[in-house]
Amino acid sequence: MSTRVFMLMQLRTALYVFQEAFRSLRRNGWLNFAAAGTTAVSLFVLGIAVLLVVNTNYISKTVESNVEIMVYLDRGLEQDDMKAIRTQIETTPGVKEVRFISKEEALATLAKRFGKESKLNESLGGTNPLPDAFRIRMSEPRQVASAAASISRLPGVEKVRYGQGVVEKMFKLTAWIRLISMAVMGLLGVCSVFLIATTIRLTMFARRREISIMKWVGATDWFVRWPFLLEGIILGAAGALVAVAVLGFSYNALTAKLQEVLAFLPVVRDYRVLIQLFEGLFAAGIGLGLVGSFISVHRYLRV
Amino acid sequence: MIQFFNVSKFYPNGVKALVGATIHIEKGEFVFLVGPSGAGKSTLIKLIFREELPTKGQIYIGGRSIIRMKRREVPCLRRQIGMVFQDFRLLPDRTVFENVAFAMQVVGAGPQEIKRRVPEVLELVGLKERAQMYPRQLSGGEQQRVAIARALVNKPTLLIADEPTGNLDMDTSWEIINYFQEINRRGTTVLIATHAREIVDTLRQRVIALDRGRIVRDEHQGVYAHAT
């Protein structure tokens, strides 16, 4: 067979595949509707779970990154001593940013917090009992305990504070939230795969006769498979499109409202992250349709 | 054309569907396969068609062993064989034309070829005017003729029919059998599994009789059953 004839046949087959896929989409209307609908609902629920995970992660991270260490220094240190301590702190692993807070600055902040009428300065008798301090932000909030421990051992450091106890509890809580939301997402993912596989199997069952007739007249496996795969891709993509659209609009509306009411609660509204997520869901829809029809058609090819 | 050498087929549930069958069918022959239900006729056809593999023995179709054949070569074998079933097995959502054209699309035929060839075979089975009808609008005999047209459209060298007249009345059965004879006269080997005693006894063609998986009789100009 010459190459040209072969290519012509390939072209014909491709044409046939598209014709058959669209014919079957037309003719098996309600079943396809069910399959696409199932995909849409599954991906929608899955999308909610993913958004939940993304947001809990984001909230946890925001809360965690607010953790800071206060380092109070001994009184009467020389400038050089302080510089040395600063360098030491800056080289401690996990430290992102160190800020010096002089005792004057600390007193001013304190006075502001007490209010103008408090006469803090008068009651202290013009002296400043506060120590000089460093405020440390961490790049790795989880290393806060070990960093604090090593800093407290430095000479010239009087005391280290980072909300001991509370921070550990908070980390435990965020870890649990992450774990649970991941588990929920995984479970929903498995559920949607089963749901979609069942629906596609139903579609196939309705068409097993067609498949077996094709095999009897001498169709190759791939010839039988292609239209079904294309159909699966189209149905998966359609379902995913609906899911993404509904999810996108409702998430946008919900988070906008949430930011009005609970302004302190950090939610992910970075559209790049969201677009990436929606692309993922779309790809998942296509993948589910493809894999679902591949598995389902496989059962009826054994003729 | 068809050669069975000591072929046996045992199913996992213990049924011995075929036991030590040796058959030679030459090109251009017209053969009836007879025997009570469960005698192994359907199994024999499935083996020729390579829907099943035998437990023992060797099968050659057109000089090629189909036991050693690879899975991807099976479509090629089936394109040489036309199949007709008792229940017609037409696609209900396609017209007569589309049902026949379907078999050509499957083997990669082009639209011009299909447009030329399909009316040709439909004319052969006398259904040219019914081309745009759907199977449910046709009588049983007409549906079976569509199935025959579909089996013939790719010019097979072998035509196999499994109880083709099982769902039809006597007059229609004769009509269908006449088509098979016509096809056979044009050089196609024809193998028909049947219960139609009257037809077999009238035509006096080669008869292979099966009983409980064994070949009990193989005679030229045979009859459905010997009086005992």
Short mmCIF file of C-alpha atoms in Angstrom, two decimals:
data_model
loop_
_atom_site.label_atom_id
_atom_site.label_comp_id
_atom_site.label_asym_id
_atom_site.label_seq_id
_atom_site.Cartn_x
_atom_site.Cartn_y
_atom_site.Cartn_z
CA MET A 1 0.00 0.00 0.00
CA SER A 2 1.46 3.36 -1.00
CA THR A 3 1.91 6.09 1.57
CA ARG A 4 -0.66 8.32 -0.09
CA VAL A 5 -3.38 5.71 -0.02
CA PHE A 6 -2.54 4.94 3.58
CA MET A 7 -2.77 8.59 4.56
CA LEU A 8 -6.07 8.92 2.75
CA MET A 9 -7.41 6.03 4.77
CA GLN A 10 -6.17 7.63 7.98
CA LEU A 11 -7.95 10.84 7.03
CA ARG A 12 -11.15 8.95 6.29
CA THR A 13 -10.91 7.16 9.59
CA ALA A 14 -10.38 10.43 11.45
CA LEU A 15 -13.42 11.87 9.70
CA TYR A 16 -15.39 8.77 10.59
CA VAL A 17 -14.32 9.03 14.24
CA PHE A 18 -15.62 12.60 14.50
CA GLN A 19 -18.84 11.76 12.67
CA GLU A 20 -19.51 8.78 14.90
CA ALA A 21 -18.70 10.65 18.11
CA PHE A 22 -21.08 13.48 17.29
CA ARG A 23 -23.76 11.14 15.98
CA SER A 24 -23.70 9.23 19.21
CA LEU A 25 -23.70 12.44 21.27
CA ARG A 26 -26.88 13.40 19.41
CA ARG A 27 -28.57 10.04 19.60
CA ASN A 28 -27.88 9.09 23.21
CA GLY A 29 -29.09 12.44 24.47
CA TRP A 30 -30.24 11.88 28.02
CA LEU A 31 -27.55 9.36 28.88
CA ASN A 32 -24.87 11.77 27.73
CA PHE A 33 -26.57 14.50 29.66
CA ALA A 34 -26.40 12.28 32.75
CA ALA A 35 -22.71 11.53 32.16
CA ALA A 36 -21.78 15.19 31.64
CA GLY A 37 -23.95 16.17 34.59
CA THR A 38 -22.29 13.62 36.84
CA THR A 39 -18.88 14.87 35.76
CA ALA A 40 -19.94 18.45 36.43
CA VAL A 41 -21.30 17.70 39.90
CA SER A 42 -18.29 15.57 40.84
CA LEU A 43 -15.79 18.14 39.68
CA PHE A 44 -17.79 20.90 41.35
CA VAL A 45 -17.67 19.12 44.70
CA LEU A 46 -14.04 18.24 44.14
CA GLY A 47 -13.35 21.88 43.31
CA ILE A 48 -14.97 22.98 46.56
CA ALA A 49 -12.73 20.56 48.43
CA VAL A 50 -9.64 21.83 46.63
CA LEU A 51 -10.59 25.45 47.35
CA LEU A 52 -11.08 24.48 50.96
CA VAL A 53 -7.60 23.00 51.10
CA VAL A 54 -6.04 25.95 49.31
CA ASN A 55 -7.71 28.39 51.68
CA THR A 56 -6.96 26.54 54.90
CA ASN A 57 -3.37 26.32 53.75
CA TYR A 58 -3.37 30.00 53.01
CA ILE A 59 -4.96 30.90 56.34
CA SER A 60 -2.60 28.61 58.23
CA LYS A 61 0.36 30.12 56.48
CA THR A 62 -0.78 33.68 57.15
CA VAL A 63 -1.36 32.94 60.79
CA GLU A 64 1.93 31.10 61.09
CA SER A 65 3.93 33.84 59.45
CA ASN A 66 2.62 36.28 62.02
CA VAL A 67 4.54 34.42 64.66
CA GLU A 68 7.49 36.49 65.91
CA ILE A 69 10.19 36.25 68.52
CA MET A 70 10.97 39.06 70.93
CA VAL A 71 14.53 39.06 72.22
CA TYR A 72 15.09 41.25 75.31
CA LEU A 73 18.65 42.30 75.96
CA ASP A 74 20.62 42.83 79.13
CA ARG A 75 20.89 46.38 80.31
CA GLY A 76 24.01 48.40 79.66
CA LEU A 77 25.33 46.62 76.59
CA GLU A 78 27.76 48.39 74.30
CA GLN A 79 26.90 49.09 70.68
CA ASP A 80 29.43 46.47 69.59
CA ASP A 81 27.85 43.82 71.79
CA MET A 82 24.46 44.55 70.29
CA LYS A 83 25.87 44.36 66.78
CA ALA A 84 27.44 41.01 67.58
CA ILE A 85 24.14 39.68 68.94
CA ARG A 86 22.32 40.93 65.86
CA THR A 87 24.73 39.12 63.55
CA GLN A 88 24.34 35.98 65.62
CA ILE A 89 20.56 36.17 65.37
CA GLU A 90 20.62 36.88 61.66
CA THR A 91 22.63 33.74 61.01
CA THR A 92 20.26 31.54 63.01
CA PRO A 93 18.43 29.17 60.59
CA GLY A 94 14.81 30.13 59.82
CA VAL A 95 15.23 33.83 60.63
CA LYS A 96 13.95 36.17 57.94
CA GLU A 97 14.08 39.63 59.36
CA VAL A 98 15.49 41.28 62.48
CA ARG A 99 14.42 44.70 63.72
CA PHE A 100 16.01 46.58 66.61
CA ILE A 101 13.58 48.19 69.06
CA SER A 102 15.30 50.61 71.42
CA LYS A 103 13.97 51.01 74.93
CA GLU A 104 12.86 54.57 74.02
CA GLU A 105 10.85 53.30 71.11
CA ALA A 106 9.34 50.57 73.29
CA LEU A 107 8.31 53.10 75.91
CA ALA A 108 6.73 55.35 73.30
CA THR A 109 4.71 52.44 71.94
CA LEU A 110 3.65 51.50 75.43
CA ALA A 111 2.63 55.05 76.23
CA LYS A 112 0.59 55.22 73.05
CA ARG A 113 -1.17 52.01 74.01
CA PHE A 114 -2.04 53.32 77.48
CA GLY A 115 -3.42 56.50 76.04
CA LYS A 116 -2.58 60.17 76.47
CA GLU A 117 -4.29 60.54 79.81
CA SER A 118 -2.43 57.71 81.50
CA LYS A 119 0.57 59.83 82.54
CA LEU A 120 2.83 56.82 82.18
CA ASN A 121 5.99 58.87 82.18
CA GLU A 122 5.05 60.67 85.37
CA SER A 123 4.21 57.50 87.22
CA LEU A 124 7.53 55.97 86.20
CA GLY A 125 9.30 58.99 87.54
CA GLY A 126 11.08 59.83 84.32
CA THR A 127 13.02 56.54 84.20
CA ASN A 128 12.68 53.86 81.54
CA PRO A 129 12.46 50.34 82.96
CA LEU A 130 12.18 48.69 79.56
CA PRO A 131 15.08 46.84 77.95
CA ASP A 132 16.38 47.14 74.40
CA ALA A 133 15.04 44.38 72.19
CA PHE A 134 15.09 42.68 68.80
CA ARG A 135 11.91 41.66 67.02
CA ILE A 136 12.43 38.65 64.74
CA ARG A 137 10.23 37.42 61.90
CA MET A 138 10.72 33.88 60.77
CA SER A 139 10.88 32.56 57.21
CA GLU A 140 10.27 29.11 58.63
CA PRO A 141 7.66 29.56 61.37
CA ARG A 142 8.01 25.93 62.36
CA GLN A 143 11.58 26.52 63.50
CA VAL A 144 10.49 29.16 65.96
CA ALA A 145 11.03 27.01 69.05
CA SER A 146 14.53 25.85 68.14
CA ALA A 147 15.56 29.33 66.98
CA ALA A 148 14.29 30.85 70.24
CA ALA A 149 16.18 28.26 72.27
CA SER A 150 19.50 28.90 70.52
CA ILE A 151 19.08 32.68 70.71
CA SER A 152 18.32 32.57 74.43
CA ARG A 153 21.73 30.97 74.99
CA LEU A 154 23.55 33.97 73.47
CA PRO A 155 25.46 36.14 75.96
CA GLY A 156 23.79 39.48 76.56
CA VAL A 157 20.31 38.09 75.94
CA GLU A 158 18.08 38.35 78.94
CA LYS A 159 14.87 36.78 77.82
CA VAL A 160 13.22 35.34 74.71
CA ARG A 161 9.48 35.43 74.15
CA TYR A 162 7.45 33.94 71.29
CA GLY A 163 4.16 32.94 72.86
CA GLN A 164 5.48 29.63 74.13
CA GLY A 165 2.77 26.96 74.30
CA VAL A 166 0.24 28.90 72.21
CA VAL A 167 2.34 28.69 69.06
CA GLU A 168 2.83 24.95 69.42
CA LYS A 169 -0.90 24.44 69.85
CA MET A 170 -1.64 26.59 66.83
CA PHE A 171 0.77 24.59 64.69
CA LYS A 172 -0.90 21.38 65.79
CA LEU A 173 -4.30 22.79 64.91
CA THR A 174 -3.28 23.97 61.45
CA ALA A 175 -1.63 20.61 60.79
CA TRP A 176 -4.88 18.85 61.66
CA ILE A 177 -6.94 21.18 59.53
CA ARG A 178 -4.62 20.51 56.61
CA LEU A 179 -4.77 16.76 57.13
CA ILE A 180 -8.55 16.65 57.40
CA SER A 181 -9.17 18.85 54.38
CA MET A 182 -6.71 16.76 52.35
CA ALA A 183 -8.51 13.58 53.42
CA VAL A 184 -11.88 15.06 52.45
CA MET A 185 -10.49 16.05 49.08
CA GLY A 186 -9.03 12.61 48.47
CA LEU A 187 -12.27 10.91 49.42
CA LEU A 188 -14.31 13.14 47.15
CA GLY A 189 -11.85 12.50 44.34
CA VAL A 190 -12.28 8.74 44.63
CA CYS A 191 -16.07 9.15 44.82
CA SER A 192 -16.21 11.19 41.65
CA VAL A 193 -14.10 8.67 39.74
CA PHE A 194 -16.50 5.88 40.71
CA LEU A 195 -19.54 7.97 39.89
CA ILE A 196 -18.23 8.84 36.46
CA ALA A 197 -17.05 5.30 35.72
CA THR A 198 -20.51 3.98 36.58
CA THR A 199 -22.26 6.47 34.36
CA ILE A 200 -19.97 5.76 31.43
CA ARG A 201 -20.41 2.03 31.93
CA LEU A 202 -24.15 2.61 31.68
CA THR A 203 -23.63 4.44 28.40
CA MET A 204 -21.48 1.61 27.12
CA PHE A 205 -23.94 -1.02 28.22
CA ALA A 206 -26.56 0.66 26.08
CA ARG A 207 -24.17 0.38 23.16
CA ARG A 208 -22.54 -3.01 23.66
CA ARG A 209 -24.58 -4.30 20.72
CA GLU A 210 -23.08 -1.70 18.44
CA ILE A 211 -19.60 -2.53 19.68
CA SER A 212 -20.02 -6.26 19.13
CA ILE A 213 -21.43 -5.73 15.63
CA MET A 214 -18.43 -3.59 14.80
CA LYS A 215 -16.14 -6.35 15.98
CA TRP A 216 -18.04 -8.95 13.95
CA VAL A 217 -17.67 -7.05 10.71
CA GLY A 218 -13.93 -6.85 11.34
CA ALA A 219 -13.26 -3.53 13.02
CA THR A 220 -9.93 -3.16 14.78
CA ASP A 221 -9.95 -2.38 18.49
CA TRP A 222 -8.76 1.18 17.95
CA PHE A 223 -11.37 1.77 15.29
CA VAL A 224 -14.05 0.86 17.81
CA ARG A 225 -12.38 2.76 20.61
CA TRP A 226 -11.68 6.14 19.06
CA PRO A 227 -15.24 7.47 18.73
CA PHE A 228 -15.98 6.43 22.30
CA LEU A 229 -12.82 8.08 23.58
CA LEU A 230 -13.59 11.28 21.71
CA GLU A 231 -17.10 11.19 23.10
CA GLY A 232 -15.70 10.70 26.60
CA ILE A 233 -13.34 13.65 26.14
CA ILE A 234 -16.16 15.89 24.91
CA LEU A 235 -18.49 14.88 27.74
CA GLY A 236 -15.75 15.27 30.35
CA ALA A 237 -14.78 18.68 28.99
CA ALA A 238 -18.42 19.83 28.89
CA GLY A 239 -18.98 18.70 32.46
CA ALA A 240 -15.77 20.36 33.60
CA LEU A 241 -16.68 23.60 31.86
CA VAL A 242 -20.00 23.77 33.70
CA ALA A 243 -18.33 22.91 37.01
CA VAL A 244 -15.58 25.51 36.56
CA ALA A 245 -18.04 28.22 35.54
CA VAL A 246 -20.37 27.62 38.49
CA LEU A 247 -17.47 27.24 40.90
CA GLY A 248 -15.73 30.37 39.63
CA PHE A 249 -18.79 32.59 39.92
CA SER A 250 -19.93 31.31 43.27
CA TYR A 251 -16.44 31.44 44.77
CA ASN A 252 -15.93 34.96 43.57
CA ALA A 253 -19.28 36.09 45.00
CA LEU A 254 -18.75 34.24 48.27
CA THR A 255 -15.24 35.53 48.95
CA ALA A 256 -16.24 39.09 48.06
CA LYS A 257 -19.02 38.90 50.62
CA LEU A 258 -16.74 37.21 53.14
CA GLN A 259 -14.16 39.96 52.88
CA GLU A 260 -16.84 42.52 53.60
CA VAL A 261 -18.11 40.73 56.68
CA LEU A 262 -14.96 39.07 58.02
CA ALA A 263 -12.23 41.40 56.84
CA PHE A 264 -9.58 39.83 59.08
CA LEU A 265 -10.04 36.38 57.54
CA PRO A 266 -7.49 35.88 54.77
CA VAL A 267 -8.99 34.18 51.67
CA VAL A 268 -7.28 33.35 48.41
CA ARG A 269 -8.35 35.82 45.77
CA ASP A 270 -5.23 35.65 43.67
CA TYR A 271 -6.71 34.95 40.25
CA ARG A 272 -3.49 33.27 39.04
CA VAL A 273 -3.86 30.59 41.70
CA LEU A 274 -7.55 30.20 40.87
CA ILE A 275 -6.97 29.97 37.12
CA GLN A 276 -4.38 27.30 37.72
CA LEU A 277 -6.90 25.42 39.84
CA PHE A 278 -9.61 25.70 37.19
CA GLU A 279 -7.23 24.55 34.50
CA GLY A 280 -6.49 21.56 36.70
CA LEU A 281 -10.19 20.79 37.09
CA PHE A 282 -10.73 21.08 33.34
CA ALA A 283 -7.86 18.70 32.66
CA ALA A 284 -9.25 16.36 35.30
CA GLY A 285 -12.64 16.38 33.52
CA ILE A 286 -11.05 15.45 30.20
CA GLY A 287 -8.89 12.84 31.87
CA LEU A 288 -11.85 11.31 33.66
CA GLY A 289 -13.87 11.13 30.45
CA LEU A 290 -10.97 9.57 28.58
CA VAL A 291 -10.01 7.02 31.21
CA GLY A 292 -13.65 6.24 31.99
CA SER A 293 -14.53 5.44 28.38
CA PHE A 294 -11.27 3.57 27.82
CA ILE A 295 -11.96 1.27 30.76
CA SER A 296 -15.62 0.84 29.91
CA VAL A 297 -15.15 0.12 26.20
CA HIS A 298 -12.40 -2.35 27.05
CA ARG A 299 -14.94 -4.70 28.63
CA TYR A 300 -16.96 -4.98 25.46
CA LEU A 301 -14.05 -5.30 23.07
CA ARG A 302 -13.46 -8.92 24.11
CA VAL A 303 -15.53 -10.38 21.31
CA MET B 1 -11.17 -23.14 3.07
CA ILE B 2 -11.96 -24.42 6.58
CA GLN B 3 -9.88 -27.14 8.20
CA PHE B 4 -10.41 -28.47 11.72
CA PHE B 5 -7.88 -30.99 13.03
CA ASN B 6 -9.03 -32.86 16.11
CA VAL B 7 -10.51 -29.73 17.66
CA SER B 8 -11.96 -29.80 21.19
CA LYS B 9 -13.50 -27.00 23.20
CA PHE B 10 -14.15 -27.39 26.92
CA TYR B 11 -15.64 -24.49 28.82
CA PRO B 12 -14.50 -23.66 32.35
CA ASN B 13 -17.89 -24.77 33.71
CA GLY B 14 -17.14 -28.32 32.55
CA VAL B 15 -19.24 -28.35 29.40
CA LYS B 16 -17.59 -30.27 26.56
CA ALA B 17 -18.94 -28.21 23.68
CA LEU B 18 -16.85 -29.87 20.99
CA VAL B 19 -14.87 -33.12 21.17
CA GLY B 20 -12.21 -34.13 18.64
CA ALA B 21 -13.81 -32.54 15.59
CA THR B 22 -12.06 -32.96 12.24
CA ILE B 23 -13.68 -31.15 9.31
CA HIS B 24 -12.56 -30.13 5.84
CA ILE B 25 -14.67 -27.72 3.86
CA GLU B 26 -13.46 -26.80 0.37
CA LYS B 27 -13.75 -23.43 -1.29
CA GLY B 28 -17.16 -22.97 -2.92
CA GLU B 29 -18.96 -25.62 -0.91
CA PHE B 30 -22.47 -25.29 0.50
CA VAL B 31 -22.71 -26.95 3.91
CA PHE B 32 -25.48 -27.44 6.47
CA LEU B 33 -24.56 -27.85 10.10
CA VAL B 34 -27.33 -29.69 11.96
CA GLY B 35 -27.97 -31.12 15.39
CA PRO B 36 -30.07 -30.54 18.50
CA SER B 37 -29.67 -27.40 20.62
CA GLY B 38 -26.45 -27.52 22.61
CA ALA B 39 -24.81 -29.97 20.22
CA GLY B 40 -21.93 -27.58 19.56
CA LYS B 41 -22.99 -25.76 16.39
CA SER B 42 -22.61 -22.30 17.85
CA THR B 43 -19.27 -23.21 19.41
CA LEU B 44 -18.01 -24.42 16.05
CA ILE B 45 -18.98 -21.12 14.44
CA LYS B 46 -17.40 -19.12 17.24
CA LEU B 47 -14.18 -21.07 16.71
CA ILE B 48 -14.11 -20.32 12.98
CA PHE B 49 -14.75 -16.69 13.77
CA ARG B 50 -12.12 -16.75 16.48
CA GLU B 51 -14.50 -15.47 19.06
CA GLU B 52 -13.27 -18.44 21.09
CA LEU B 53 -10.01 -20.37 21.03
CA PRO B 54 -10.12 -24.19 21.11
CA THR B 55 -8.87 -26.12 24.12
CA LYS B 56 -7.11 -28.59 21.81
CA GLY B 57 -6.51 -29.03 18.10
CA GLN B 58 -5.63 -26.87 15.13
CA ILE B 59 -7.84 -24.68 12.90
CA TYR B 60 -6.91 -23.31 9.46
CA ILE B 61 -9.00 -20.74 7.64
CA GLY B 62 -7.89 -20.01 4.08
CA GLY B 63 -4.65 -21.86 4.74
CA ARG B 64 -3.73 -19.86 7.85
CA SER B 65 -3.68 -21.16 11.39
CA ILE B 66 -5.99 -18.98 13.43
CA ILE B 67 -4.66 -20.44 16.68
CA ARG B 68 -1.26 -18.90 16.19
CA MET B 69 -2.83 -15.69 14.92
CA LYS B 70 -2.13 -12.51 16.90
CA ARG B 71 -5.00 -10.57 18.40
CA ARG B 72 -4.49 -7.64 16.09
CA GLU B 73 -4.73 -9.91 13.04
CA VAL B 74 -8.21 -11.07 13.96
CA PRO B 75 -10.02 -8.16 12.26
CA CYS B 76 -8.31 -9.17 9.03
CA LEU B 77 -9.69 -12.72 9.36
CA ARG B 78 -13.19 -11.46 10.07
CA ARG B 79 -13.20 -9.24 7.00
CA GLN B 80 -12.98 -12.40 4.90
CA ILE B 81 -16.00 -13.84 6.67
CA GLY B 82 -19.59 -12.60 6.43
CA MET B 83 -21.79 -13.39 9.43
CA VAL B 84 -25.58 -13.70 9.58
CA PHE B 85 -27.40 -14.30 12.85
CA GLN B 86 -30.80 -15.59 13.89
CA ASP B 87 -31.69 -12.24 15.50
CA PHE B 88 -30.37 -10.16 12.53
CA ARG B 89 -28.27 -7.86 14.78
CA LEU B 90 -28.96 -4.65 12.91
CA LEU B 91 -28.38 -1.26 14.49
CA PRO B 92 -31.88 0.06 15.21
CA ASP B 93 -30.90 3.74 15.01
CA ARG B 94 -29.52 3.51 11.48
CA THR B 95 -31.21 3.17 8.14
CA VAL B 96 -30.85 0.10 5.93
CA PHE B 97 -28.26 1.96 3.87
CA GLU B 98 -26.30 3.04 6.94
CA ASN B 99 -26.37 -0.45 8.42
CA VAL B 100 -24.75 -1.87 5.30
CA ALA B 101 -22.42 1.10 4.83
CA PHE B 102 -21.28 0.68 8.44
CA ALA B 103 -19.51 -2.57 7.55
CA MET B 104 -17.63 -0.75 4.78
CA GLN B 105 -16.65 2.21 6.97
CA VAL B 106 -15.21 -0.23 9.46
CA VAL B 107 -12.73 -1.51 6.87
CA GLY B 108 -11.81 2.02 5.83
CA ALA B 109 -13.71 2.30 2.55
CA GLY B 110 -14.20 5.72 1.00
CA PRO B 111 -17.50 7.53 0.48
CA GLN B 112 -17.56 7.05 -3.31
CA GLU B 113 -16.88 3.36 -2.92
CA ILE B 114 -19.67 3.09 -0.34
CA LYS B 115 -22.12 5.00 -2.55
CA ARG B 116 -21.40 2.64 -5.40
CA ARG B 117 -21.24 -0.68 -3.57
CA VAL B 118 -24.12 -0.45 -1.05
CA PRO B 119 -26.94 -0.04 -3.63
CA GLU B 120 -25.35 -2.91 -5.54
CA VAL B 121 -25.72 -5.40 -2.66
CA LEU B 122 -29.11 -4.01 -1.65
CA GLU B 123 -30.27 -4.72 -5.18
CA LEU B 124 -28.92 -8.24 -4.88
CA VAL B 125 -31.18 -8.91 -1.87
CA GLY B 126 -34.06 -6.96 -3.44
CA LEU B 127 -34.14 -4.07 -0.96
CA LYS B 128 -32.97 -1.16 -3.10
CA GLU B 129 -36.18 0.82 -2.47
CA ARG B 130 -36.00 0.22 1.28
CA ALA B 131 -32.58 1.89 1.65
CA GLN B 132 -33.80 4.88 3.67
CA MET B 133 -36.02 2.86 6.05
CA TYR B 134 -35.17 1.84 9.59
CA PRO B 135 -35.02 -1.83 10.66
CA ARG B 136 -38.21 -1.59 12.75
CA GLN B 137 -40.15 -0.58 9.62
CA LEU B 138 -39.20 -3.85 7.92
CA SER B 139 -40.52 -7.42 8.21
CA GLY B 140 -38.34 -10.14 9.71
CA GLY B 141 -37.43 -11.51 6.29
CA GLU B 142 -36.46 -8.07 5.05
CA GLN B 143 -34.34 -7.44 8.13
CA GLN B 144 -32.51 -10.71 7.53
CA ARG B 145 -31.90 -9.67 3.94
CA VAL B 146 -30.33 -6.43 5.21
CA ALA B 147 -28.11 -8.55 7.44
CA ILE B 148 -27.13 -10.67 4.42
CA ALA B 149 -26.36 -7.52 2.43
CA ARG B 150 -24.16 -6.31 5.27
CA ALA B 151 -22.39 -9.69 5.38
CA LEU B 152 -21.76 -9.57 1.62
CA VAL B 153 -20.80 -5.96 1.15
CA ASN B 154 -17.09 -6.52 1.75
CA LYS B 155 -17.04 -9.51 -0.66
CA PRO B 156 -16.17 -12.21 1.86
CA THR B 157 -14.86 -15.59 0.69
CA LEU B 158 -16.88 -17.33 3.39
CA LEU B 159 -20.44 -16.73 4.55
CA ILE B 160 -21.54 -18.19 7.88
CA ALA B 161 -25.14 -18.14 9.08
CA ASP B 162 -26.21 -19.20 12.57
CA GLU B 163 -29.87 -20.28 12.43
CA PRO B 164 -30.68 -17.61 9.85
CA THR B 165 -34.26 -18.77 9.47
CA GLY B 166 -34.95 -19.45 13.15
CA ASN B 167 -37.21 -16.41 13.53
CA LEU B 168 -38.91 -16.64 10.14
CA ASP B 169 -41.90 -18.47 8.69
CA MET B 170 -41.49 -21.20 6.08
CA ASP B 171 -42.03 -19.12 2.94
CA THR B 172 -39.65 -16.41 4.12
CA SER B 173 -37.12 -19.05 5.14
CA TRP B 174 -37.08 -20.45 1.64
CA GLU B 175 -36.62 -17.00 0.25
CA ILE B 176 -33.61 -16.43 2.51
CA ILE B 177 -32.13 -19.83 1.65
CA ASN B 178 -32.48 -19.00 -2.04
CA TYR B 179 -30.32 -15.94 -1.51
CA PHE B 180 -27.70 -18.10 0.14
CA GLN B 181 -27.78 -20.47 -2.83
CA GLU B 182 -27.40 -17.57 -5.22
CA ILE B 183 -24.44 -16.26 -3.23
CA ASN B 184 -22.91 -19.75 -3.26
CA ARG B 185 -23.31 -19.99 -7.03
CA ARG B 186 -21.22 -16.81 -7.32
CA GLY B 187 -18.35 -18.65 -5.64
CA THR B 188 -18.67 -17.87 -1.93
CA THR B 189 -18.34 -20.75 0.50
CA VAL B 190 -21.54 -20.99 2.61
CA LEU B 191 -21.93 -22.63 6.01
CA ILE B 192 -25.39 -22.65 7.59
CA ALA B 193 -26.22 -23.94 11.06
CA THR B 194 -29.91 -24.74 11.06
CA HIS B 195 -32.90 -26.58 12.54
CA ALA B 196 -34.93 -26.31 9.35
CA ARG B 197 -35.36 -30.00 8.56
CA GLU B 198 -37.52 -29.48 5.49
CA ILE B 199 -35.00 -27.18 3.84
CA VAL B 200 -32.06 -29.49 4.50
CA ASP B 201 -33.96 -32.55 3.28
CA THR B 202 -35.10 -30.80 0.10
CA LEU B 203 -31.76 -29.29 -0.96
CA ARG B 204 -29.66 -32.46 -0.46
CA GLN B 205 -26.42 -30.56 0.13
CA ARG B 206 -23.50 -31.58 2.30
CA VAL B 207 -24.67 -32.11 5.90
CA ILE B 208 -22.45 -32.19 9.00
CA ALA B 209 -24.39 -33.46 12.02
CA LEU B 210 -23.29 -32.75 15.57
CA ASP B 211 -24.50 -34.39 18.74
CA ARG B 212 -23.23 -33.63 22.23
CA GLY B 213 -20.08 -32.06 20.82
CA ARG B 214 -19.18 -34.90 18.45
CA ILE B 215 -19.47 -35.09 14.69
CA VAL B 216 -21.84 -38.01 14.16
CA ARG B 217 -22.33 -37.67 10.42
CA ASP B 218 -20.73 -35.91 7.45
CA GLU B 219 -22.28 -36.74 4.08
CA HIS B 220 -22.63 -35.16 0.71
CA GLN B 221 -26.23 -34.88 -0.48
CA GLY B 222 -27.25 -35.56 3.10
CA VAL B 223 -30.50 -35.17 5.00
CA TYR B 224 -31.40 -33.63 8.36
CA ALA B 225 -31.65 -36.96 10.19
CA HIS B 226 -31.79 -40.63 9.34
CA ALA B 227 -34.97 -42.43 10.29
CA THR B 228 -34.11 -44.77 13.13
#
